[in-house]
Amino acid sequence: EIPLCDWSSDVCSSDLSVNSSGMVTVKKVGKAAITITAGRTGRYRSASKKVTVTVIPKGTKIKTVKALKGKKKARVIWKRNRTVTGYQIQYSRYPSMKKAKRLTIRKNKTVKKTVARLKKGKRYYFRVRTYKKSGGTKYYSNWSGKKSVKVR
């Protein structure tokens, strides 16, 4: 039994589908509160359980990371995702991404970014993730794989 639209959820019943075996598919990014009700049978009492599911957007992949010669800059190019609100780039001098800095790109049409003020001769690691705004909340995908570049 799925409520028509629960005020505590970002997803309504029109954004969900249930197949004959009971598998629930959520078509939209956000949180969905699903109430599962089982009727009474000869051996069991009726029961009800509320489950909250968070659906995150699909991620992206980094295509290339290039150092711009003599400029202490690097250009990151990633694959576009048309269904998201924007992207977040994280870069660090360490493979563990400690002391990382983040840049937020607010348009989903943007697929490249030049990162400036990098130290010459040092290796930097980059990764990208997508985000989608739904109901005033940002939902982030998982981070892409890391790519590194040595700044010239």
PDB file of N, CA and C in Angstrom, residues 42-144:
ATOM      1  N   GLY A  42      -4.301 -17.875   7.989  1.00  0.00           N
ATOM      2  CA  GLY A  42      -4.653 -18.835   9.035  1.00  0.00           C
ATOM      3  C   GLY A  42      -3.626 -18.919  10.151  1.00  0.00           C
ATOM      4  N   ARG A  43      -2.336 -18.863   9.804  1.00  0.00           N
ATOM      5  CA  ARG A  43      -1.286 -19.028  10.814  1.00  0.00           C
ATOM      6  C   ARG A  43      -0.684 -17.718  11.302  1.00  0.00           C
ATOM      7  N   TYR A  44      -0.875 -16.620  10.559  1.00  0.00           N
ATOM      8  CA  TYR A  44      -0.187 -15.377  10.883  1.00  0.00           C
ATOM      9  C   TYR A  44      -1.171 -14.223  11.056  1.00  0.00           C
ATOM     10  N   ARG A  45      -0.755 -13.256  11.912  1.00  0.00           N
ATOM     11  CA  ARG A  45      -1.535 -12.025  12.085  1.00  0.00           C
ATOM     12  C   ARG A  45      -1.165 -11.048  10.970  1.00  0.00           C
ATOM     13  N   SER A  46      -2.005 -10.057  10.771  1.00  0.00           N
ATOM     14  CA  SER A  46      -1.668  -9.022   9.789  1.00  0.00           C
ATOM     15  C   SER A  46      -0.521  -8.180  10.359  1.00  0.00           C
ATOM     16  N   ALA A  47       0.303  -7.631   9.455  1.00  0.00           N
ATOM     17  CA  ALA A  47       1.460  -6.845   9.882  1.00  0.00           C
ATOM     18  C   ALA A  47       1.680  -5.697   8.910  1.00  0.00           C
ATOM     19  N   SER A  48       2.360  -4.669   9.395  1.00  0.00           N
ATOM     20  CA  SER A  48       2.661  -3.507   8.583  1.00  0.00           C
ATOM     21  C   SER A  48       4.067  -3.024   8.920  1.00  0.00           C
ATOM     22  N   LYS A  49       4.817  -2.607   7.918  1.00  0.00           N
ATOM     23  CA  LYS A  49       6.190  -2.141   8.116  1.00  0.00           C
ATOM     24  C   LYS A  49       6.446  -0.962   7.192  1.00  0.00           C
ATOM     25  N   LYS A  50       7.045   0.123   7.748  1.00  0.00           N
ATOM     26  CA  LYS A  50       7.378   1.298   6.948  1.00  0.00           C
ATOM     27  C   LYS A  50       8.883   1.284   6.678  1.00  0.00           C
ATOM     28  N   VAL A  51       9.243   1.418   5.401  1.00  0.00           N
ATOM     29  CA  VAL A  51      10.641   1.399   4.981  1.00  0.00           C
ATOM     30  C   VAL A  51      10.930   2.704   4.239  1.00  0.00           C
ATOM     31  N   THR A  52      12.048   3.344   4.568  1.00  0.00           N
ATOM     32  CA  THR A  52      12.453   4.553   3.870  1.00  0.00           C
ATOM     33  C   THR A  52      13.641   4.223   2.976  1.00  0.00           C
ATOM     34  N   VAL A  53      13.530   4.585   1.703  1.00  0.00           N
ATOM     35  CA  VAL A  53      14.563   4.301   0.716  1.00  0.00           C
ATOM     36  C   VAL A  53      15.082   5.619   0.164  1.00  0.00           C
ATOM     37  N   THR A  54      16.414   5.747   0.053  1.00  0.00           N
ATOM     38  CA  THR A  54      17.016   6.923  -0.561  1.00  0.00           C
ATOM     39  C   THR A  54      17.595   6.519  -1.912  1.00  0.00           C
ATOM     40  N   VAL A  55      17.165   7.195  -2.959  1.00  0.00           N
ATOM     41  CA  VAL A  55      17.632   6.915  -4.317  1.00  0.00           C
ATOM     42  C   VAL A  55      18.601   8.020  -4.709  1.00  0.00           C
ATOM     43  N   ILE A  56      19.829   7.631  -5.094  1.00  0.00           N
ATOM     44  CA  ILE A  56      20.843   8.608  -5.485  1.00  0.00           C
ATOM     45  C   ILE A  56      20.965   8.651  -7.002  1.00  0.00           C
ATOM     46  N   PRO A  57      21.456   9.778  -7.552  1.00  0.00           N
ATOM     47  CA  PRO A  57      21.572   9.866  -9.016  1.00  0.00           C
ATOM     48  C   PRO A  57      22.695   8.991  -9.554  1.00  0.00           C
ATOM     49  N   LYS A  58      22.634   8.707 -10.846  1.00  0.00           N
ATOM     50  CA  LYS A  58      23.684   7.952 -11.511  1.00  0.00           C
ATOM     51  C   LYS A  58      24.937   8.821 -11.583  1.00  0.00           C
ATOM     52  N   GLY A  59      26.088   8.201 -11.417  1.00  0.00           N
ATOM     53  CA  GLY A  59      27.349   8.937 -11.422  1.00  0.00           C
ATOM     54  C   GLY A  59      27.843   9.257 -12.815  1.00  0.00           C
ATOM     55  N   THR A  60      29.099   9.677 -12.894  1.00  0.00           N
ATOM     56  CA  THR A  60      29.734   9.998 -14.162  1.00  0.00           C
ATOM     57  C   THR A  60      31.161   9.460 -14.146  1.00  0.00           C
ATOM     58  N   LYS A  61      31.846   9.576 -15.282  1.00  0.00           N
ATOM     59  CA  LYS A  61      33.235   9.125 -15.388  1.00  0.00           C
ATOM     60  C   LYS A  61      34.097  10.263 -15.888  1.00  0.00           C
ATOM     61  N   ILE A  62      35.332  10.297 -15.410  1.00  0.00           N
ATOM     62  CA  ILE A  62      36.297  11.272 -15.930  1.00  0.00           C
ATOM     63  C   ILE A  62      36.832  10.742 -17.249  1.00  0.00           C
ATOM     64  N   LYS A  63      36.765  11.584 -18.289  1.00  0.00           N
ATOM     65  CA  LYS A  63      37.328  11.196 -19.582  1.00  0.00           C
ATOM     66  C   LYS A  63      38.839  11.423 -19.577  1.00  0.00           C
ATOM     67  N   THR A  64      39.247  12.669 -19.291  1.00  0.00           N
ATOM     68  CA  THR A  64      40.680  12.991 -19.268  1.00  0.00           C
ATOM     69  C   THR A  64      40.983  14.054 -18.227  1.00  0.00           C
ATOM     70  N   VAL A  65      42.236  14.045 -17.769  1.00  0.00           N
ATOM     71  CA  VAL A  65      42.791  15.116 -16.940  1.00  0.00           C
ATOM     72  C   VAL A  65      44.122  15.476 -17.583  1.00  0.00           C
ATOM     73  N   LYS A  66      44.277  16.739 -17.988  1.00  0.00           N
ATOM     74  CA  LYS A  66      45.505  17.177 -18.656  1.00  0.00           C
ATOM     75  C   LYS A  66      46.103  18.364 -17.927  1.00  0.00           C
ATOM     76  N   ALA A  67      47.427  18.364 -17.812  1.00  0.00           N
ATOM     77  CA  ALA A  67      48.140  19.514 -17.259  1.00  0.00           C
ATOM     78  C   ALA A  67      48.350  20.514 -18.390  1.00  0.00           C
ATOM     79  N   LEU A  68      48.065  21.778 -18.119  1.00  0.00           N
ATOM     80  CA  LEU A  68      48.304  22.821 -19.121  1.00  0.00           C
ATOM     81  C   LEU A  68      49.741  23.292 -18.960  1.00  0.00           C
ATOM     82  N   LYS A  69      50.536  23.157 -20.005  1.00  0.00           N
ATOM     83  CA  LYS A  69      51.983  23.388 -19.958  1.00  0.00           C
ATOM     84  C   LYS A  69      52.334  24.799 -19.481  1.00  0.00           C
ATOM     85  N   GLY A  70      53.156  24.867 -18.443  1.00  0.00           N
ATOM     86  CA  GLY A  70      53.685  26.140 -17.953  1.00  0.00           C
ATOM     87  C   GLY A  70      52.681  27.062 -17.292  1.00  0.00           C
ATOM     88  N   LYS A  71      51.477  26.594 -16.988  1.00  0.00           N
ATOM     89  CA  LYS A  71      50.448  27.486 -16.446  1.00  0.00           C
ATOM     90  C   LYS A  71      50.012  27.133 -15.028  1.00  0.00           C
ATOM     91  N   LYS A  72      50.552  26.046 -14.453  1.00  0.00           N
ATOM     92  CA  LYS A  72      50.161  25.586 -13.112  1.00  0.00           C
ATOM     93  C   LYS A  72      48.660  25.345 -13.016  1.00  0.00           C
ATOM     94  N   LYS A  73      48.115  24.773 -14.100  1.00  0.00           N
ATOM     95  CA  LYS A  73      46.681  24.480 -14.186  1.00  0.00           C
ATOM     96  C   LYS A  73      46.478  23.070 -14.716  1.00  0.00           C
ATOM     97  N   ALA A  74      45.287  22.525 -14.460  1.00  0.00           N
ATOM     98  CA  ALA A  74      44.907  21.225 -15.013  1.00  0.00           C
ATOM     99  C   ALA A  74      43.465  21.320 -15.491  1.00  0.00           C
ATOM    100  N   ARG A  75      43.184  20.638 -16.610  1.00  0.00           N
ATOM    101  CA  ARG A  75      41.828  20.638 -17.162  1.00  0.00           C
ATOM    102  C   ARG A  75      41.222  19.245 -16.977  1.00  0.00           C
ATOM    103  N   VAL A  76      40.022  19.217 -16.384  1.00  0.00           N
ATOM    104  CA  VAL A  76      39.305  17.962 -16.156  1.00  0.00           C
ATOM    105  C   VAL A  76      38.127  17.914 -17.119  1.00  0.00           C
ATOM    106  N   ILE A  77      37.963  16.786 -17.815  1.00  0.00           N
ATOM    107  CA  ILE A  77      36.836  16.586 -18.730  1.00  0.00           C
ATOM    108  C   ILE A  77      36.127  15.305 -18.309  1.00  0.00           C
ATOM    109  N   TRP A  78      34.786  15.377 -18.155  1.00  0.00           N
ATOM    110  CA  TRP A  78      34.012  14.221 -17.717  1.00  0.00           C
ATOM    111  C   TRP A  78      32.830  14.000 -18.641  1.00  0.00           C
ATOM    112  N   LYS A  79      32.199  12.837 -18.490  1.00  0.00           N
ATOM    113  CA  LYS A  79      31.043  12.465 -19.302  1.00  0.00           C
ATOM    114  C   LYS A  79      29.794  13.164 -18.767  1.00  0.00           C
ATOM    115  N   ARG A  80      28.978  13.697 -19.658  1.00  0.00           N
ATOM    116  CA  ARG A  80      27.778  14.429 -19.260  1.00  0.00           C
ATOM    117  C   ARG A  80      26.659  13.480 -18.812  1.00  0.00           C
ATOM    118  N   ASN A  81      25.928  13.905 -17.781  1.00  0.00           N
ATOM    119  CA  ASN A  81      24.728  13.204 -17.324  1.00  0.00           C
ATOM    120  C   ASN A  81      23.584  14.206 -17.421  1.00  0.00           C
ATOM    121  N   ARG A  82      22.654  13.982 -18.334  1.00  0.00           N
ATOM    122  CA  ARG A  82      21.578  14.945 -18.603  1.00  0.00           C
ATOM    123  C   ARG A  82      20.510  15.012 -17.512  1.00  0.00           C
ATOM    124  N   THR A  83      20.450  14.024 -16.630  1.00  0.00           N
ATOM    125  CA  THR A  83      19.375  13.969 -15.641  1.00  0.00           C
ATOM    126  C   THR A  83      19.718  14.655 -14.317  1.00  0.00           C
ATOM    127  N   VAL A  84      20.946  15.132 -14.145  1.00  0.00           N
ATOM    128  CA  VAL A  84      21.357  15.709 -12.857  1.00  0.00           C
ATOM    129  C   VAL A  84      21.320  17.227 -12.878  1.00  0.00           C
ATOM    130  N   THR A  85      21.459  17.826 -11.699  1.00  0.00           N
ATOM    131  CA  THR A  85      21.463  19.279 -11.565  1.00  0.00           C
ATOM    132  C   THR A  85      22.850  19.846 -11.812  1.00  0.00           C
ATOM    133  N   GLY A  86      23.884  19.150 -11.339  1.00  0.00           N
ATOM    134  CA  GLY A  86      25.248  19.645 -11.499  1.00  0.00           C
ATOM    135  C   GLY A  86      26.277  18.608 -11.095  1.00  0.00           C
ATOM    136  N   TYR A  87      27.533  19.085 -10.949  1.00  0.00           N
ATOM    137  CA  TYR A  87      28.650  18.196 -10.654  1.00  0.00           C
ATOM    138  C   TYR A  87      29.489  18.770  -9.520  1.00  0.00           C
ATOM    139  N   GLN A  88      30.274  17.904  -8.908  1.00  0.00           N
ATOM    140  CA  GLN A  88      31.226  18.325  -7.883  1.00  0.00           C
ATOM    141  C   GLN A  88      32.565  17.678  -8.220  1.00  0.00           C
ATOM    142  N   ILE A  89      33.627  18.492  -8.255  1.00  0.00           N
ATOM    143  CA  ILE A  89      34.973  17.993  -8.530  1.00  0.00           C
ATOM    144  C   ILE A  89      35.751  18.056  -7.230  1.00  0.00           C
ATOM    145  N   GLN A  90      36.496  16.999  -6.949  1.00  0.00           N
ATOM    146  CA  GLN A  90      37.347  16.977  -5.771  1.00  0.00           C
ATOM    147  C   GLN A  90      38.767  16.692  -6.252  1.00  0.00           C
ATOM    148  N   TYR A  91      39.750  17.464  -5.729  1.00  0.00           N
ATOM    149  CA  TYR A  91      41.133  17.223  -6.118  1.00  0.00           C
ATOM    150  C   TYR A  91      42.039  17.353  -4.905  1.00  0.00           C
ATOM    151  N   SER A  92      43.133  16.578  -4.948  1.00  0.00           N
ATOM    152  CA  SER A  92      44.050  16.521  -3.816  1.00  0.00           C
ATOM    153  C   SER A  92      45.432  16.130  -4.307  1.00  0.00           C
ATOM    154  N   ARG A  93      46.445  16.376  -3.486  1.00  0.00           N
ATOM    155  CA  ARG A  93      47.799  15.930  -3.808  1.00  0.00           C
ATOM    156  C   ARG A  93      48.034  14.508  -3.327  1.00  0.00           C
ATOM    157  N   TYR A  94      47.073  13.941  -2.622  1.00  0.00           N
ATOM    158  CA  TYR A  94      47.233  12.604  -2.052  1.00  0.00           C
ATOM    159  C   TYR A  94      46.223  11.637  -2.665  1.00  0.00           C
ATOM    160  N   PRO A  95      46.639  10.382  -2.942  1.00  0.00           N
ATOM    161  CA  PRO A  95      45.697   9.394  -3.505  1.00  0.00           C
ATOM    162  C   PRO A  95      44.532   9.083  -2.570  1.00  0.00           C
ATOM    163  N   SER A  96      44.722   9.264  -1.262  1.00  0.00           N
ATOM    164  CA  SER A  96      43.648   9.011  -0.291  1.00  0.00           C
ATOM    165  C   SER A  96      42.622  10.146  -0.269  1.00  0.00           C
ATOM    166  N   MET A  97      42.903  11.210  -1.003  1.00  0.00           N
ATOM    167  CA  MET A  97      42.047  12.405  -1.107  1.00  0.00           C
ATOM    168  C   MET A  97      41.975  13.194   0.200  1.00  0.00           C
ATOM    169  N   LYS A  98      42.974  13.010   1.093  1.00  0.00           N
ATOM    170  CA  LYS A  98      42.994  13.845   2.301  1.00  0.00           C
ATOM    171  C   LYS A  98      43.398  15.259   1.899  1.00  0.00           C
ATOM    172  N   LYS A  99      42.971  16.231   2.667  1.00  0.00           N
ATOM    173  CA  LYS A  99      43.199  17.656   2.398  1.00  0.00           C
ATOM    174  C   LYS A  99      42.674  18.052   1.021  1.00  0.00           C
ATOM    175  N   ALA A 100      41.598  17.425   0.588  1.00  0.00           N
ATOM    176  CA  ALA A 100      41.050  17.673  -0.745  1.00  0.00           C
ATOM    177  C   ALA A 100      40.268  18.978  -0.794  1.00  0.00           C
ATOM    178  N   LYS A 101      40.233  19.561  -1.961  1.00  0.00           N
ATOM    179  CA  LYS A 101      39.440  20.762  -2.220  1.00  0.00           C
ATOM    180  C   LYS A 101      38.318  20.374  -3.175  1.00  0.00           C
ATOM    181  N   ARG A 102      37.188  21.098  -3.073  1.00  0.00           N
ATOM    182  CA  ARG A 102      36.021  20.790  -3.913  1.00  0.00           C
ATOM    183  C   ARG A 102      35.578  22.005  -4.701  1.00  0.00           C
ATOM    184  N   LEU A 103      35.150  21.731  -5.927  1.00  0.00           N
ATOM    185  CA  LEU A 103      34.542  22.745  -6.787  1.00  0.00           C
ATOM    186  C   LEU A 103      33.162  22.258  -7.173  1.00  0.00           C
ATOM    187  N   THR A 104      32.177  23.152  -7.138  1.00  0.00           N
ATOM    188  CA  THR A 104      30.819  22.777  -7.525  1.00  0.00           C
ATOM    189  C   THR A 104      30.465  23.450  -8.842  1.00  0.00           C
ATOM    190  N   ILE A 105      29.992  22.656  -9.782  1.00  0.00           N
ATOM    191  CA  ILE A 105      29.524  23.152 -11.075  1.00  0.00           C
ATOM    192  C   ILE A 105      28.006  23.046 -11.059  1.00  0.00           C
ATOM    193  N   ARG A 106      27.305  24.168 -11.215  1.00  0.00           N
ATOM    194  CA  ARG A 106      25.860  24.205 -11.033  1.00  0.00           C
ATOM    195  C   ARG A 106      25.055  23.892 -12.292  1.00  0.00           C
ATOM    196  N   LYS A 107      25.720  23.717 -13.436  1.00  0.00           N
ATOM    197  CA  LYS A 107      25.014  23.420 -14.689  1.00  0.00           C
ATOM    198  C   LYS A 107      25.366  22.014 -15.141  1.00  0.00           C
ATOM    199  N   ASN A 108      24.376  21.270 -15.605  1.00  0.00           N
ATOM    200  CA  ASN A 108      24.681  19.913 -16.073  1.00  0.00           C
ATOM    201  C   ASN A 108      25.218  19.904 -17.504  1.00  0.00           C
ATOM    202  N   LYS A 109      25.185  21.047 -18.176  1.00  0.00           N
ATOM    203  CA  LYS A 109      25.728  21.134 -19.536  1.00  0.00           C
ATOM    204  C   LYS A 109      27.253  21.247 -19.533  1.00  0.00           C
ATOM    205  N   THR A 110      27.822  21.723 -18.435  1.00  0.00           N
ATOM    206  CA  THR A 110      29.267  21.887 -18.327  1.00  0.00           C
ATOM    207  C   THR A 110      29.926  20.517 -18.186  1.00  0.00           C
ATOM    208  N   VAL A 111      30.930  20.241 -19.028  1.00  0.00           N
ATOM    209  CA  VAL A 111      31.616  18.949 -18.964  1.00  0.00           C
ATOM    210  C   VAL A 111      33.129  19.097 -18.831  1.00  0.00           C
ATOM    211  N   LYS A 112      33.623  20.325 -18.644  1.00  0.00           N
ATOM    212  CA  LYS A 112      35.053  20.513 -18.409  1.00  0.00           C
ATOM    213  C   LYS A 112      35.284  21.698 -17.489  1.00  0.00           C
ATOM    214  N   LYS A 113      36.377  21.615 -16.746  1.00  0.00           N
ATOM    215  CA  LYS A 113      36.711  22.674 -15.798  1.00  0.00           C
ATOM    216  C   LYS A 113      38.225  22.765 -15.705  1.00  0.00           C
ATOM    217  N   THR A 114      38.740  23.999 -15.715  1.00  0.00           N
ATOM    218  CA  THR A 114      40.165  24.226 -15.534  1.00  0.00           C
ATOM    219  C   THR A 114      40.396  24.609 -14.082  1.00  0.00           C
ATOM    220  N   VAL A 115      41.265  23.849 -13.416  1.00  0.00           N
ATOM    221  CA  VAL A 115      41.589  24.086 -12.013  1.00  0.00           C
ATOM    222  C   VAL A 115      42.924  24.808 -11.969  1.00  0.00           C
ATOM    223  N   ALA A 116      42.949  25.982 -11.329  1.00  0.00           N
ATOM    224  CA  ALA A 116      44.152  26.820 -11.282  1.00  0.00           C
ATOM    225  C   ALA A 116      44.795  26.765  -9.894  1.00  0.00           C
ATOM    226  N   ARG A 117      45.891  27.482  -9.753  1.00  0.00           N
ATOM    227  CA  ARG A 117      46.648  27.612  -8.496  1.00  0.00           C
ATOM    228  C   ARG A 117      47.163  26.270  -7.975  1.00  0.00           C
ATOM    229  N   LEU A 118      47.675  25.453  -8.885  1.00  0.00           N
ATOM    230  CA  LEU A 118      48.280  24.183  -8.498  1.00  0.00           C
ATOM    231  C   LEU A 118      49.788  24.367  -8.409  1.00  0.00           C
ATOM    232  N   LYS A 119      50.464  23.502  -7.663  1.00  0.00           N
ATOM    233  CA  LYS A 119      51.912  23.615  -7.476  1.00  0.00           C
ATOM    234  C   LYS A 119      52.649  22.861  -8.578  1.00  0.00           C
ATOM    235  N   LYS A 120      53.621  23.552  -9.179  1.00  0.00           N
ATOM    236  CA  LYS A 120      54.388  22.996 -10.284  1.00  0.00           C
ATOM    237  C   LYS A 120      55.206  21.786  -9.816  1.00  0.00           C
ATOM    238  N   GLY A 121      55.209  20.730 -10.644  1.00  0.00           N
ATOM    239  CA  GLY A 121      56.000  19.545 -10.354  1.00  0.00           C
ATOM    240  C   GLY A 121      55.332  18.552  -9.417  1.00  0.00           C
ATOM    241  N   LYS A 122      54.144  18.854  -8.933  1.00  0.00           N
ATOM    242  CA  LYS A 122      53.429  17.968  -8.002  1.00  0.00           C
ATOM    243  C   LYS A 122      52.350  17.182  -8.738  1.00  0.00           C
ATOM    244  N   ARG A 123      52.063  15.974  -8.232  1.00  0.00           N
ATOM    245  CA  ARG A 123      51.003  15.129  -8.796  1.00  0.00           C
ATOM    246  C   ARG A 123      49.702  15.415  -8.054  1.00  0.00           C
ATOM    247  N   TYR A 124      48.614  15.584  -8.822  1.00  0.00           N
ATOM    248  CA  TYR A 124      47.285  15.825  -8.250  1.00  0.00           C
ATOM    249  C   TYR A 124      46.339  14.709  -8.692  1.00  0.00           C
ATOM    250  N   TYR A 125      45.398  14.381  -7.815  1.00  0.00           N
ATOM    251  CA  TYR A 125      44.404  13.341  -8.067  1.00  0.00           C
ATOM    252  C   TYR A 125      43.031  13.997  -8.145  1.00  0.00           C
ATOM    253  N   PHE A 126      42.246  13.618  -9.141  1.00  0.00           N
ATOM    254  CA  PHE A 126      40.931  14.219  -9.377  1.00  0.00           C
ATOM    255  C   PHE A 126      39.854  13.142  -9.397  1.00  0.00           C
ATOM    256  N   ARG A 127      38.646  13.509  -8.943  1.00  0.00           N
ATOM    257  CA  ARG A 127      37.466  12.659  -9.094  1.00  0.00           C
ATOM    258  C   ARG A 127      36.229  13.554  -9.169  1.00  0.00           C
ATOM    259  N   VAL A 128      35.151  13.020  -9.747  1.00  0.00           N
ATOM    260  CA  VAL A 128      33.931  13.798  -9.998  1.00  0.00           C
ATOM    261  C   VAL A 128      32.718  13.003  -9.509  1.00  0.00           C
ATOM    262  N   ARG A 129      31.689  13.713  -9.054  1.00  0.00           N
ATOM    263  CA  ARG A 129      30.408  13.084  -8.747  1.00  0.00           C
ATOM    264  C   ARG A 129      29.291  14.008  -9.185  1.00  0.00           C
ATOM    265  N   THR A 130      28.098  13.454  -9.357  1.00  0.00           N
ATOM    266  CA  THR A 130      26.938  14.237  -9.771  1.00  0.00           C
ATOM    267  C   THR A 130      26.067  14.528  -8.555  1.00  0.00           C
ATOM    268  N   TYR A 131      25.211  15.545  -8.694  1.00  0.00           N
ATOM    269  CA  TYR A 131      24.199  15.780  -7.662  1.00  0.00           C
ATOM    270  C   TYR A 131      22.900  16.212  -8.315  1.00  0.00           C
ATOM    271  N   LYS A 132      21.818  15.934  -7.613  1.00  0.00           N
ATOM    272  CA  LYS A 132      20.480  16.294  -8.087  1.00  0.00           C
ATOM    273  C   LYS A 132      19.737  16.928  -6.926  1.00  0.00           C
ATOM    274  N   LYS A 133      19.110  18.074  -7.163  1.00  0.00           N
ATOM    275  CA  LYS A 133      18.289  18.718  -6.141  1.00  0.00           C
ATOM    276  C   LYS A 133      16.882  18.167  -6.225  1.00  0.00           C
ATOM    277  N   SER A 134      16.338  17.772  -5.073  1.00  0.00           N
ATOM    278  CA  SER A 134      14.976  17.270  -5.018  1.00  0.00           C
ATOM    279  C   SER A 134      14.373  17.678  -3.687  1.00  0.00           C
ATOM    280  N   GLY A 135      13.317  18.444  -3.734  1.00  0.00           N
ATOM    281  CA  GLY A 135      12.652  18.881  -2.510  1.00  0.00           C
ATOM    282  C   GLY A 135      13.539  19.719  -1.609  1.00  0.00           C
ATOM    283  N   GLY A 136      14.442  20.513  -2.186  1.00  0.00           N
ATOM    284  CA  GLY A 136      15.310  21.372  -1.391  1.00  0.00           C
ATOM    285  C   GLY A 136      16.542  20.663  -0.840  1.00  0.00           C
ATOM    286  N   THR A 137      16.707  19.382  -1.117  1.00  0.00           N
ATOM    287  CA  THR A 137      17.854  18.608  -0.637  1.00  0.00           C
ATOM    288  C   THR A 137      18.695  18.174  -1.822  1.00  0.00           C
ATOM    289  N   LYS A 138      20.028  18.182  -1.644  1.00  0.00           N
ATOM    290  CA  LYS A 138      20.928  17.692  -2.680  1.00  0.00           C
ATOM    291  C   LYS A 138      21.228  16.227  -2.412  1.00  0.00           C
ATOM    292  N   TYR A 139      21.077  15.401  -3.432  1.00  0.00           N
ATOM    293  CA  TYR A 139      21.410  13.976  -3.355  1.00  0.00           C
ATOM    294  C   TYR A 139      22.616  13.743  -4.258  1.00  0.00           C
ATOM    295  N   TYR A 140      23.709  13.206  -3.676  1.00  0.00           N
ATOM    296  CA  TYR A 140      24.963  13.012  -4.390  1.00  0.00           C
ATOM    297  C   TYR A 140      25.142  11.567  -4.836  1.00  0.00           C
ATOM    298  N   SER A 141      25.747  11.382  -6.012  1.00  0.00           N
ATOM    299  CA  SER A 141      26.103  10.039  -6.482  1.00  0.00           C
ATOM    300  C   SER A 141      27.406   9.624  -5.799  1.00  0.00           C
ATOM    301  N   ASN A 142      27.849   8.421  -6.100  1.00  0.00           N
ATOM    302  CA  ASN A 142      29.163   7.992  -5.628  1.00  0.00           C
ATOM    303  C   ASN A 142      30.230   8.693  -6.463  1.00  0.00           C
ATOM    304  N   TRP A 143      31.439   8.773  -5.908  1.00  0.00           N
ATOM    305  CA  TRP A 143      32.534   9.403  -6.632  1.00  0.00           C
ATOM    306  C   TRP A 143      32.954   8.530  -7.805  1.00  0.00           C
ATOM    307  N   SER A 144      33.434   9.173  -8.871  1.00  0.00           N
ATOM    308  CA  SER A 144      33.991   8.439 -10.010  1.00  0.00           C
ATOM    309  C   SER A 144      35.351   7.877  -9.605  1.00  0.00           C
TER     310      SER A 144
END
